[in-house]
Coordinates of C-alpha atoms and ligand atoms in Angstrom, one line a residue:
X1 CA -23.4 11.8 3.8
X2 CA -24.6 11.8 0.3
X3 CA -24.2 9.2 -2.4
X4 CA -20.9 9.2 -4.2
X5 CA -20.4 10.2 -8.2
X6 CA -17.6 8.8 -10.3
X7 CA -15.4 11.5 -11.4
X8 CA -15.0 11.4 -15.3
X9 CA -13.9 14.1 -17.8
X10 CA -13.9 16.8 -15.3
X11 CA -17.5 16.0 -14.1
X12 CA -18.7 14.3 -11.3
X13 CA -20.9 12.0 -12.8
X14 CA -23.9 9.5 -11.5
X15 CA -23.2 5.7 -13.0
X16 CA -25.2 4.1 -15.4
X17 CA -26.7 1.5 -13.5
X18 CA -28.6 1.9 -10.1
X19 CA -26.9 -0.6 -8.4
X20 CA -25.1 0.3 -5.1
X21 CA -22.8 -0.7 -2.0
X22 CA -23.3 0.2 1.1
X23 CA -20.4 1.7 3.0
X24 CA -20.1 1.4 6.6
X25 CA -17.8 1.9 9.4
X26 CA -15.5 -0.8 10.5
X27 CA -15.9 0.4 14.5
X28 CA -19.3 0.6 14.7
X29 CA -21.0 -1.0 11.7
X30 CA -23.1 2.3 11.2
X31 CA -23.6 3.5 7.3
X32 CA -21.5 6.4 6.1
X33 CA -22.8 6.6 2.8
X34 CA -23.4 4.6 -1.0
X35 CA -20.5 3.6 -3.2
X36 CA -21.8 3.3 -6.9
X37 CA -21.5 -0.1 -7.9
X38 CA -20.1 0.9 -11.7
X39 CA -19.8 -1.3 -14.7
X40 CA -18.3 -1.4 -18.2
X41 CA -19.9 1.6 -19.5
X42 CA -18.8 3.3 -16.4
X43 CA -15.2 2.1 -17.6
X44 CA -16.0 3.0 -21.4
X45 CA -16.6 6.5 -20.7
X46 CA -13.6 6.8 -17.9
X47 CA -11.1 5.6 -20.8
X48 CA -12.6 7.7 -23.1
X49 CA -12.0 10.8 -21.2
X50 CA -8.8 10.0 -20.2
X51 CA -8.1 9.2 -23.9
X52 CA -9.2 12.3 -25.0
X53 CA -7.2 14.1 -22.4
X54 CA -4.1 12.9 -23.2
X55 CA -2.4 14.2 -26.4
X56 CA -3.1 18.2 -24.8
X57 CA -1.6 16.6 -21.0
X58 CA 1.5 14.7 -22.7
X59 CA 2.4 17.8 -24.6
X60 CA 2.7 19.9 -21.4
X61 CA 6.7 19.9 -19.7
X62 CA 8.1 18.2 -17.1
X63 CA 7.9 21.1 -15.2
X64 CA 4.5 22.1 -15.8
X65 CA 3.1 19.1 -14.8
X66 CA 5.3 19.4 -11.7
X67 CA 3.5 23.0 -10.8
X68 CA 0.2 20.9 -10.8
X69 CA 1.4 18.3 -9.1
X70 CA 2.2 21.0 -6.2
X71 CA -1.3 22.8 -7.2
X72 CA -2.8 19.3 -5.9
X73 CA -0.4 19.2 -2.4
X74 CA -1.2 22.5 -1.4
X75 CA -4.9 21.8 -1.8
X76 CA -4.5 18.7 -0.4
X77 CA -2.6 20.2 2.4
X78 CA -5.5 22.8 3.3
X79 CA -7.8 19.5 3.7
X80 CA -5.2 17.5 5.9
X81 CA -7.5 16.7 9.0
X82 CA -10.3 16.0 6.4
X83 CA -8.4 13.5 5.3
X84 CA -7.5 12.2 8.5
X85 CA -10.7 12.0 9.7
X86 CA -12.5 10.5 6.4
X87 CA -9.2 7.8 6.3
X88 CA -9.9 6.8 10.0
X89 CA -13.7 6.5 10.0
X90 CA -13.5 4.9 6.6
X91 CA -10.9 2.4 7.7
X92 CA -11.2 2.5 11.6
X93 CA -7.2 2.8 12.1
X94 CA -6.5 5.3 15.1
X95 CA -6.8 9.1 14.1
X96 CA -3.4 9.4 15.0
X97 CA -1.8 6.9 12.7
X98 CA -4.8 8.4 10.1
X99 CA -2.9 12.1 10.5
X100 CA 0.8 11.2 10.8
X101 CA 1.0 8.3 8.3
X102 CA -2.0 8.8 5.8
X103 CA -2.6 12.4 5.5
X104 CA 1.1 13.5 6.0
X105 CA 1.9 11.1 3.4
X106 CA -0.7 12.1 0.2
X107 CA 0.4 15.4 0.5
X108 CA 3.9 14.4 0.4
X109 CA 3.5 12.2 -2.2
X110 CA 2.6 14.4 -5.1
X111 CA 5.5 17.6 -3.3
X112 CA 7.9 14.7 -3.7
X113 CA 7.3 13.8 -7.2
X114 CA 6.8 17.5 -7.9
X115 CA 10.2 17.8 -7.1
X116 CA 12.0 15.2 -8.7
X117 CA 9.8 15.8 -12.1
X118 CA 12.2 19.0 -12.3
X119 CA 15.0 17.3 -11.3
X120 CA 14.8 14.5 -14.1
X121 CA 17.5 14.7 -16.4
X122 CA 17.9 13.6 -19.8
X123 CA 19.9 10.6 -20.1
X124 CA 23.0 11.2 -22.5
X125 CA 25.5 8.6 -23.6
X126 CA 28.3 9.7 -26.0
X127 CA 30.1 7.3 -28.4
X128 CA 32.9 7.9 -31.0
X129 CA 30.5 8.7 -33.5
X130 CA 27.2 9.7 -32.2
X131 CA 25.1 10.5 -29.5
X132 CA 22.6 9.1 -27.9
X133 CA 20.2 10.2 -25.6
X134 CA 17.2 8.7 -23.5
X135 CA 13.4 10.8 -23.8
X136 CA 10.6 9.6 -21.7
X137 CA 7.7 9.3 -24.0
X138 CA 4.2 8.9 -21.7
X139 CA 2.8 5.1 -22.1
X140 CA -1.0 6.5 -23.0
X141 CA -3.8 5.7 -20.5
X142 CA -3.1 4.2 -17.0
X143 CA -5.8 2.1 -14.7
X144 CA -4.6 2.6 -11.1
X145 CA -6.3 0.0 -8.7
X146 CA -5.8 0.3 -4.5
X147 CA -6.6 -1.1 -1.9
X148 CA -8.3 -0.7 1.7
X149 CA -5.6 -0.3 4.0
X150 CA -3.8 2.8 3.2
X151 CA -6.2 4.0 0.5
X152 CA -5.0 7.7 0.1
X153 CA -1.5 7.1 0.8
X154 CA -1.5 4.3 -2.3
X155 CA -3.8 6.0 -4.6
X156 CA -1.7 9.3 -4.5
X157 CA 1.5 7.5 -4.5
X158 CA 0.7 5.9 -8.2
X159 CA -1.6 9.1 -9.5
X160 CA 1.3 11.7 -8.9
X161 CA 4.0 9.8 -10.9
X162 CA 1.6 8.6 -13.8
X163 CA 0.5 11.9 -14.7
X164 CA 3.6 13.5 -13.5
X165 CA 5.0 11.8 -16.4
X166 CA 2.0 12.9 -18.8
X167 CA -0.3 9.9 -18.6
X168 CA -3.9 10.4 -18.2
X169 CA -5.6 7.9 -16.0
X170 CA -8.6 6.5 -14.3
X171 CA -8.6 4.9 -10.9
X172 CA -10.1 2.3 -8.9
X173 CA -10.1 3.1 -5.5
X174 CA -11.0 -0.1 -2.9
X175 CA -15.0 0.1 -2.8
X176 CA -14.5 -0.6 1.0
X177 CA -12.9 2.7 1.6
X178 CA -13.8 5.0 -1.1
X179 CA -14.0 8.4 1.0
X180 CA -10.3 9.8 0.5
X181 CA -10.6 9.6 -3.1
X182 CA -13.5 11.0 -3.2
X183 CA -12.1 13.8 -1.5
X184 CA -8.8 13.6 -4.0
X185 CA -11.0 14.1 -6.7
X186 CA -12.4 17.1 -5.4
X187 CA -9.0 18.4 -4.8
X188 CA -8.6 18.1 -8.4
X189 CA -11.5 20.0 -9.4
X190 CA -11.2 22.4 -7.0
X191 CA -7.5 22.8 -8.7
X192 CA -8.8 23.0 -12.0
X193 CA -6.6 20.4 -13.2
X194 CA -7.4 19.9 -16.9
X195 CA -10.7 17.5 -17.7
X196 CA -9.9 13.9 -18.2
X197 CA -6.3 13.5 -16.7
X198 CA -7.4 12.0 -13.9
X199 CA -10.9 9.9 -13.9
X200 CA -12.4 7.6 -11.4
X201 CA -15.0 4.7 -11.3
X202 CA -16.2 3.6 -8.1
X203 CA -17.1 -0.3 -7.8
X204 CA -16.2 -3.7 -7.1
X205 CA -13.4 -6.0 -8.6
X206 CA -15.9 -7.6 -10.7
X207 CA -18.1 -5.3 -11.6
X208 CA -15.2 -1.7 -12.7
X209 CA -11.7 -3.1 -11.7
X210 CA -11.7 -6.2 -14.2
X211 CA -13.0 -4.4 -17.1
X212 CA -10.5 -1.1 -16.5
X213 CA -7.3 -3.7 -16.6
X214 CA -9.1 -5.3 -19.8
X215 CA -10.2 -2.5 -21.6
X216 CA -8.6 -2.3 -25.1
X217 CA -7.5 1.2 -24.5
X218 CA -5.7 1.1 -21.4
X219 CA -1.9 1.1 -22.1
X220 CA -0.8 0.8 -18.3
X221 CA -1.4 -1.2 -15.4
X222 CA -0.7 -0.5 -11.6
X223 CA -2.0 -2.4 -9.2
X224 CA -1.6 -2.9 -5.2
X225 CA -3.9 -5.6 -3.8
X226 CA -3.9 -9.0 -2.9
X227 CA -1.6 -12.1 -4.7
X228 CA -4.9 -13.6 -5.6
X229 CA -6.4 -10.9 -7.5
X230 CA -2.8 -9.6 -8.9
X231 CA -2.7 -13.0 -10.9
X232 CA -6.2 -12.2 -12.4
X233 CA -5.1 -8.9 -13.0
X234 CA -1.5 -10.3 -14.8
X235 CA -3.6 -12.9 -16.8
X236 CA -5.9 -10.0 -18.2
X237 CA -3.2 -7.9 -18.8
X238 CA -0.7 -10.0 -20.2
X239 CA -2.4 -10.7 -24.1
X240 CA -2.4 -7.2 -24.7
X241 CA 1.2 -6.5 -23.4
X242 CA -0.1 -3.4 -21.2
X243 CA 2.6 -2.3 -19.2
X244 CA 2.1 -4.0 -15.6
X245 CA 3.2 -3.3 -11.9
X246 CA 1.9 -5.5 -8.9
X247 CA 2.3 -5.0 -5.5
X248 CA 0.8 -8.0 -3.7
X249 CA 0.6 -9.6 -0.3
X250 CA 3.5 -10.3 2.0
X251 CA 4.8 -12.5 4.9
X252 CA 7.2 -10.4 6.3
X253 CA 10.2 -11.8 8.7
X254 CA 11.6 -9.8 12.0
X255 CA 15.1 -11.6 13.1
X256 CA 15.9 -10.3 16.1
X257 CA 19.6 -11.8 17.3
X258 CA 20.7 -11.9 21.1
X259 CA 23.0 -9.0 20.4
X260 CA 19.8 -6.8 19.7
X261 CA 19.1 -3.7 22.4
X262 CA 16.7 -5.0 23.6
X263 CA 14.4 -2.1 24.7
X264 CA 14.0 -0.5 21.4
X265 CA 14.3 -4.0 19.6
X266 CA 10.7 -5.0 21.1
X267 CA 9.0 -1.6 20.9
X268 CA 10.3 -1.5 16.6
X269 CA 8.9 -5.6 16.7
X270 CA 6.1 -4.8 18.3
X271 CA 4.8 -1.3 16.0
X272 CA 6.1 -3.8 12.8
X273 CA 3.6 -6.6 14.0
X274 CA 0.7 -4.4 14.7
X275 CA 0.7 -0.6 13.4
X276 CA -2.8 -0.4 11.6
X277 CA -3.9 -3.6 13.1
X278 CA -1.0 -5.6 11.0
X279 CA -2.9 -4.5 8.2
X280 CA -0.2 -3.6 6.2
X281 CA 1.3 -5.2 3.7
X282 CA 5.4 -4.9 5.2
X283 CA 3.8 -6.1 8.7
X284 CA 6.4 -8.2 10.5
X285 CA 3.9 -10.9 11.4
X286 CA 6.4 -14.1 11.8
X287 CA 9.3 -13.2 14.6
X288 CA 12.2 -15.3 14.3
X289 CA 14.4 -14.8 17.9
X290 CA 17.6 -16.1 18.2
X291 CA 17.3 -18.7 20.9
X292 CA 19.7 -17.8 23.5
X293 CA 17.1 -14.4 24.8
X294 CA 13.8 -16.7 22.7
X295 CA 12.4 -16.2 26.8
X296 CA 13.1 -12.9 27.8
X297 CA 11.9 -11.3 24.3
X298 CA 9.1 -13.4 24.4
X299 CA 8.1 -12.2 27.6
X300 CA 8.9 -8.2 27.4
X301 CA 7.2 -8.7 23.4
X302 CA 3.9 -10.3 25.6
X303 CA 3.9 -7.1 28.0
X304 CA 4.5 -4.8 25.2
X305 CA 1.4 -6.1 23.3
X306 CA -1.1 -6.6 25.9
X307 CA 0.1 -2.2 27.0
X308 CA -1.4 -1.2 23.5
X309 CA -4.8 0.3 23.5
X310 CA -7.7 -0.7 21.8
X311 CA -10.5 1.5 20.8
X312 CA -12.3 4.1 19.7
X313 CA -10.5 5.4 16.3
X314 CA -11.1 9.0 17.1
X315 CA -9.4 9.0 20.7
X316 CA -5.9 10.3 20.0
X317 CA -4.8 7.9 22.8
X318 CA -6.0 4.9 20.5
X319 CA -3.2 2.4 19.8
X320 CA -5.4 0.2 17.8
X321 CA -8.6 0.4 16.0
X322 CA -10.9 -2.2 13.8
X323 CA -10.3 -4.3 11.4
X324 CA -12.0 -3.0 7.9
X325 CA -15.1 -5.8 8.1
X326 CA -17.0 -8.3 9.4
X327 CA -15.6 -10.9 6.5
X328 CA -11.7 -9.7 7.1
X329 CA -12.2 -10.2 11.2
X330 CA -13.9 -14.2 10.2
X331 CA -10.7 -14.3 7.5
X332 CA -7.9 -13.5 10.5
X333 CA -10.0 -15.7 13.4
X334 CA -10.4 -18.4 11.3
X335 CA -6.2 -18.4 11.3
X336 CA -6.3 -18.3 15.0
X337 CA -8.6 -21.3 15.0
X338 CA -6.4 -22.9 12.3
X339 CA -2.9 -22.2 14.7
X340 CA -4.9 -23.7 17.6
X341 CA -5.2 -27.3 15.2
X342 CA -1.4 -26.9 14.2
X343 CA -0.1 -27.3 17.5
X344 CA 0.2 -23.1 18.2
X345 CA 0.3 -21.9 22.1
X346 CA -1.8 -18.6 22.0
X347 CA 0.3 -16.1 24.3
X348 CA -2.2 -13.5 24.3
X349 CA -5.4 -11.9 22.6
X350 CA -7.1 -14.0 20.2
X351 CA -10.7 -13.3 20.4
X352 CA -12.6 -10.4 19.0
X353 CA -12.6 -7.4 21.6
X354 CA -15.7 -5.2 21.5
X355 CA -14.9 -1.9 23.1
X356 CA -18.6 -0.5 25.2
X357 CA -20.4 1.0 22.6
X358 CA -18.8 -0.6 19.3
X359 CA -20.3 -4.0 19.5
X360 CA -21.1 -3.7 15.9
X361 CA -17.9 -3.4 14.5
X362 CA -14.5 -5.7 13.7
X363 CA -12.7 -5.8 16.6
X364 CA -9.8 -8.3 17.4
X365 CA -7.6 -8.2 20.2
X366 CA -3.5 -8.2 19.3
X367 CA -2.7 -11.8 19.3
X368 CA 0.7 -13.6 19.6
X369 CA 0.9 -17.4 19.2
X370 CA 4.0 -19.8 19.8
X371 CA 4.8 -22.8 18.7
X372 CA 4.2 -23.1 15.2
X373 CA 6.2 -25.0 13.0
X374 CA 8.0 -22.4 10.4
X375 CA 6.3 -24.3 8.2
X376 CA 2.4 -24.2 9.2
X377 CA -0.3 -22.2 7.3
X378 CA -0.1 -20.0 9.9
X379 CA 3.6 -19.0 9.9
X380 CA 3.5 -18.6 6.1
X381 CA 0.3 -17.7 4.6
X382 CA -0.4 -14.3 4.6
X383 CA -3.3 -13.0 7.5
X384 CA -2.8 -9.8 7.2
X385 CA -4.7 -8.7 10.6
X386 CA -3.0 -7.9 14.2
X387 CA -1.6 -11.7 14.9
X388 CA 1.8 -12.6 15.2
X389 CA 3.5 -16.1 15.0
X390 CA 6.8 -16.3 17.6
X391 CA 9.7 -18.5 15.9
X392 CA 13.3 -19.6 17.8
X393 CA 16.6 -19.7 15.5
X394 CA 20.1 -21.0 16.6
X395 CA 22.4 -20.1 14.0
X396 CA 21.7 -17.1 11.2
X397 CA 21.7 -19.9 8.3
X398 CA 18.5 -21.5 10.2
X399 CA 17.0 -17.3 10.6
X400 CA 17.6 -17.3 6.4
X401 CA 15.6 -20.2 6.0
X402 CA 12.3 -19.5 8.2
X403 CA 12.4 -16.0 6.5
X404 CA 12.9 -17.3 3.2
X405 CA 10.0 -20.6 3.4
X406 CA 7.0 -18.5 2.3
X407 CA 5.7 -17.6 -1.4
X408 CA 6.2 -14.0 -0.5
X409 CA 8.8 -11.7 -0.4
X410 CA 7.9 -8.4 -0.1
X411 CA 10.2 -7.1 3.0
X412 CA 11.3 -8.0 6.5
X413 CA 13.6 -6.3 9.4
X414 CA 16.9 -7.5 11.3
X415 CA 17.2 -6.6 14.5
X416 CA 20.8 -6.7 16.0
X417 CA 24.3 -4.9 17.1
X418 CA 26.3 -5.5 14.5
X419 CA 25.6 -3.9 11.1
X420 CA 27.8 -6.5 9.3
X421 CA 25.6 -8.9 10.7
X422 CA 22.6 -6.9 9.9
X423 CA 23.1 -6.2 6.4
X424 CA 24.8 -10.3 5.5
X425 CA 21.8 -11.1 6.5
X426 CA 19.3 -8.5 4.9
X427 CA 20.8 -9.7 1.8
X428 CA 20.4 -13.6 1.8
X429 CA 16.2 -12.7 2.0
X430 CA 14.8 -13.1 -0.8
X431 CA 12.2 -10.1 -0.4
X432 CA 12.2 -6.3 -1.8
X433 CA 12.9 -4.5 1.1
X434 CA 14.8 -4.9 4.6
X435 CA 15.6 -3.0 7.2
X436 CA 18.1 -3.1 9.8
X437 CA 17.0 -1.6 13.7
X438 CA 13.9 0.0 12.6
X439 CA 11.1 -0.7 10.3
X440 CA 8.8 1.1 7.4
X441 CA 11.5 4.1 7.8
X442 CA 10.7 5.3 4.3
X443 CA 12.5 7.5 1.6
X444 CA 10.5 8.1 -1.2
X445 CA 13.9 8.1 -3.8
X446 CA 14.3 4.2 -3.0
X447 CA 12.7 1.1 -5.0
X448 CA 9.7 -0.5 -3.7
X449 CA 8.1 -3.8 -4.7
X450 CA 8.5 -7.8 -3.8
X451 CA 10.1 -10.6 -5.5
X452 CA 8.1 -14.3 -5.4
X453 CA 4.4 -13.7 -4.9
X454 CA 4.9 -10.5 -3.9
X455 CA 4.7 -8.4 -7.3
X456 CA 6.7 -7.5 -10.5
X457 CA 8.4 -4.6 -10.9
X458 CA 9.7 -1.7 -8.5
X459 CA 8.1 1.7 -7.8
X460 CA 9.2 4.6 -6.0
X461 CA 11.6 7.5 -6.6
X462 CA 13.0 7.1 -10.3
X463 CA 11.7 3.9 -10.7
X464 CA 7.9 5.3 -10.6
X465 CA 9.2 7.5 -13.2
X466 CA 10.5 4.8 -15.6
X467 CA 7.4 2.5 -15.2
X468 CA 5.0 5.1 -15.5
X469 CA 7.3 6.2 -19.0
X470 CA 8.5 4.2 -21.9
X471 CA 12.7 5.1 -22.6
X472 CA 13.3 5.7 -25.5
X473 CA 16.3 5.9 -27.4
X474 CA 17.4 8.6 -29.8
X475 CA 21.0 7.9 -31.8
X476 CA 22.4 11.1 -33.4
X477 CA 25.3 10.3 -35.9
X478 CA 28.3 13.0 -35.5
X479 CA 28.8 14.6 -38.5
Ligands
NAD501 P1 -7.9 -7.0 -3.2 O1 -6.9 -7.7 -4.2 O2 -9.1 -7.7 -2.8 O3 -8.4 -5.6 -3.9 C1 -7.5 -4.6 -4.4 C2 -8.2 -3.8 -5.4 O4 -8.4 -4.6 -6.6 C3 -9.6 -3.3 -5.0 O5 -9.8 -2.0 -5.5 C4 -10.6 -4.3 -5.7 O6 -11.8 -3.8 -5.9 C5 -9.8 -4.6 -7.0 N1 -10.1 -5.8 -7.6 C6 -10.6 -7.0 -7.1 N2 -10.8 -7.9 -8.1 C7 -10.3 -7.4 -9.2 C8 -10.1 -7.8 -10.6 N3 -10.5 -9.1 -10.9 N4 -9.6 -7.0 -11.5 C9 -9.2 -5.8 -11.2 N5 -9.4 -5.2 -9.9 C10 -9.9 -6.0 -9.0 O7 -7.0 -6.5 -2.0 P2 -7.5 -5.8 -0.7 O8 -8.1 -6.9 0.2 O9 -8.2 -4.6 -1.0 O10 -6.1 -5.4 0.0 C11 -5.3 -6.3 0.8 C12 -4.2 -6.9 0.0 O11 -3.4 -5.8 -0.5 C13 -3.2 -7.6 1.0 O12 -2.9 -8.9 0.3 C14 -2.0 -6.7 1.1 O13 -0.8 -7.4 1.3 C15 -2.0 -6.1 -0.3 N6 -1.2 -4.9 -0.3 C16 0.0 -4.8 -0.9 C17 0.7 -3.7 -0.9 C18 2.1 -3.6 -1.6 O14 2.6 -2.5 -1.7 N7 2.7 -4.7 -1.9 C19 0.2 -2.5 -0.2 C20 -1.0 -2.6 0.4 C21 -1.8 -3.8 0.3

């Protein structure tokens, strides 16, 4: 595998300083090739293409944009398996989950905002003696920063809206897993979209992400990544009133009441604990069960984990792969360790678990631990790696208040008969997103985002539309 170029102004370029990462896969620690470690000149000139892009982009329609948009899925589209392949050697999640959740859903992502680019309708409000009606002018130049755990699926989930809406932008892909936007950006060539809409600078958070969100002429921030970071990222953005979204960690609650069914109650728990090794950010990793079936769910929850397969990414059979790296697997032991010193009964897994011929990567077997106090490190801090705390609950009010003691609130799921029940209690969390008998059961039209440590502001559907514009008004007196 060759060494990868920034993409800027059309041009994949070679960054100005020799200074690289290696990038290696998380199953078997083996090299897959150099990420360019970029710095502020890197940024200077990504800005400046994008700034020079933008008055001829912003002039375009809605509906243009919304052809390239589709120029860019069908493209994508033709690469699919590439990308599941490059998404599941980069990040070592199973092929399958690679194919049905990561590929399926980049393409998706720029056909859906495609489509409801042509549907947007101008706003119109009518008053005795005038009319009013909303435009949505583009902001200017967007930074878009991701991260490693659904890298494709994030970064084409911000790009599509931003220039949809006739922003230019430059992105900042996770240097862990850099591969798929590689690949996006030769997409975009390959499309001919015009130079400078969309730019990217490979690096670190140091080195390309914190100068992109400080650079004087970026007008627009989105950002998915850690709370940490996200404050770093608010603090830098905030003097110069750059428009800002952040998507940050999450703690996620699954209340499962004794009136759940039971057999499709632990399989949904059991996927919302651990689908991409609980590497994802609206992982149900605390499980609050009502006391009266605590036991029995315990026990079919145990049997359900230890039945998941661990192992080689490219296997279709492969329930779960490896953690992204070596630091991350230290990071999410170090919480097992800590569970062990705050009183927590490890049920199952707990220890790495090195598949034959993968001793070199990040492996961790699916680990549940009981006993916790609701209020430990371990039941509220985020891990975000395949372990799961186990909580009991007597009364819904006492279910409310495990879910709700954690910064974050980014989503959680109900699990139970009755939909009253189901949706009372979705609506006394304080988190985002909820779902009632399923989990990460997604329609693109509906908000996403947290509340508390989990982010500001909402994206998805029509609400990607309004961050990525600025409303204005226009008041036209009758005559
Ligand atoms: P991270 O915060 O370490 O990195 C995210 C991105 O920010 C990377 O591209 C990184 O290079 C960049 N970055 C780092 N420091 C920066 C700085 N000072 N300025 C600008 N950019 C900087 O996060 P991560 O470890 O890559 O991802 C895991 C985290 O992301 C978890 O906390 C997870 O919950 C969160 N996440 C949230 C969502 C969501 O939608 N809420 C989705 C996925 C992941």
């Amino acid at each position: 595998m060759d060494d990868l170029c920034n993409y800027i102004g059309g041009r994949f370029v070679t960054h100005s300083d020799d200074q690289w990462l290696d990038n290696t896969e998380p199953a078997t620690g083996s090299h897959i090739c150099r990420v360019p470690l970029s710095d502020s000149s890197d940024v200077d000139a990504a800005v400046a293409a994008a700034r020079s892009a933008h008055l001829a982009w912003s002039a375009l329609s809605h509906s243009e944009r919304a052809d390239w948009l589709d120029r860019i899925a069908d493209a994508l589209e033709a690469r699919y398996e590439d990308v599941a392949a490059l998404e599941s050697r980069d990040t070592g999640k199973p092929i399958s989950l690679a194919r049905d959740v990561d590929a399926q859903r980049s393409v998706s992502n720029f056909r859906f905002f495609a489509g409801i680019l042509r549907e947007h309708e101008e706003e119109v409000f009518e008053m005795a003696s005038a009319t009013n009606y909303v435009v949505h002018k583009p902001v200017g130049v967007g930074a878009l920063i991701t991260p490693w755990n659904l890298p494709l699926y994030l970064l084409s989930w911000k790009v599509a809206p931003a220039i949809g809406m006739g922003n230019t932008v430059v992105c900042k892909p996770s240097e862990l897993t850099p591969m798929t936007a590689d690949l996006l950006m030769q997409v975009i060539d390959e499309v001919g979209l015009p130079a400078g809409v969309v730019n990217l600078v490979h690096g670190d958070g140091a080195g390309a992400g914190a100068p992109l969100v400080a650079h004087s002429d970026v007008d627009l921030v989105s950002f998915t990544g850690g709370t940490s970071t996200g404050e770093k990222v608010a603090a830098s953005a905030a003097p110069a009133f750059k428009k800002l979204s952040l998507e940050l960690g999450g703690k996620n609650a699954s209340i499962i009441f004794a009136d759940c069914d039971m057999e499709s109650t632990v399989a949904g728990v059991v996927r919302a604990g651990f689908l991409n090794q609980g590497q994802i950010c609206l992982c149900g990793s605390r499980v609050l069960v009502e006391d009266s079936i605590y036991d029995e769910f315990r026990d079919r929850f145990i049997d359900a984990v230890e039945a998941m397969r661990v192992g080689d990414p490219s296997d279709e059979a492969t329930d779960l792969g490896a953690l992204i790296s070596g630091q991350h697997l230290e990071k999410v032991q170090s919480y097992v360790e800590l569970a062990k010193q705050e009183g927590g009964n490890l049920l199952t897994g707990g220890a790495p678990c090195m598949p034959v011929e993968f001793e070199h990567g990040n492996w961790m077997a699916p680990t549940v631990i009981e006993g916790l106090s609701p209020d430990s490190r371990c039941s509220t801090e985020e891990i975000f790696g395949p372990v799961v705390t186990l909580h009991p609950f007597s009364s819904e009010d006492e279910a409310v208040a495990i879910a709700n003691n954690t910064r974050y609130g980014l989503a959680g799921s109900v699990w139970t008969g009755d939909l009253e029940k189901g949706k009372r209690v979705s609506e006394a969390i304080e988190t985002g997103m909820v779902w009632v008998n399923t989990w990460l059961h997604r329609d693109l039209r509906v908000p996403f985002g947290g509340v508390k440590d989990s982010g500001v502001g909402r994206e998805g559907g029509k609400w990607s539309l309004g961050f990525f514009s600025e409303a204005m008004n226009v008041c036209v007196k009758h005559d």
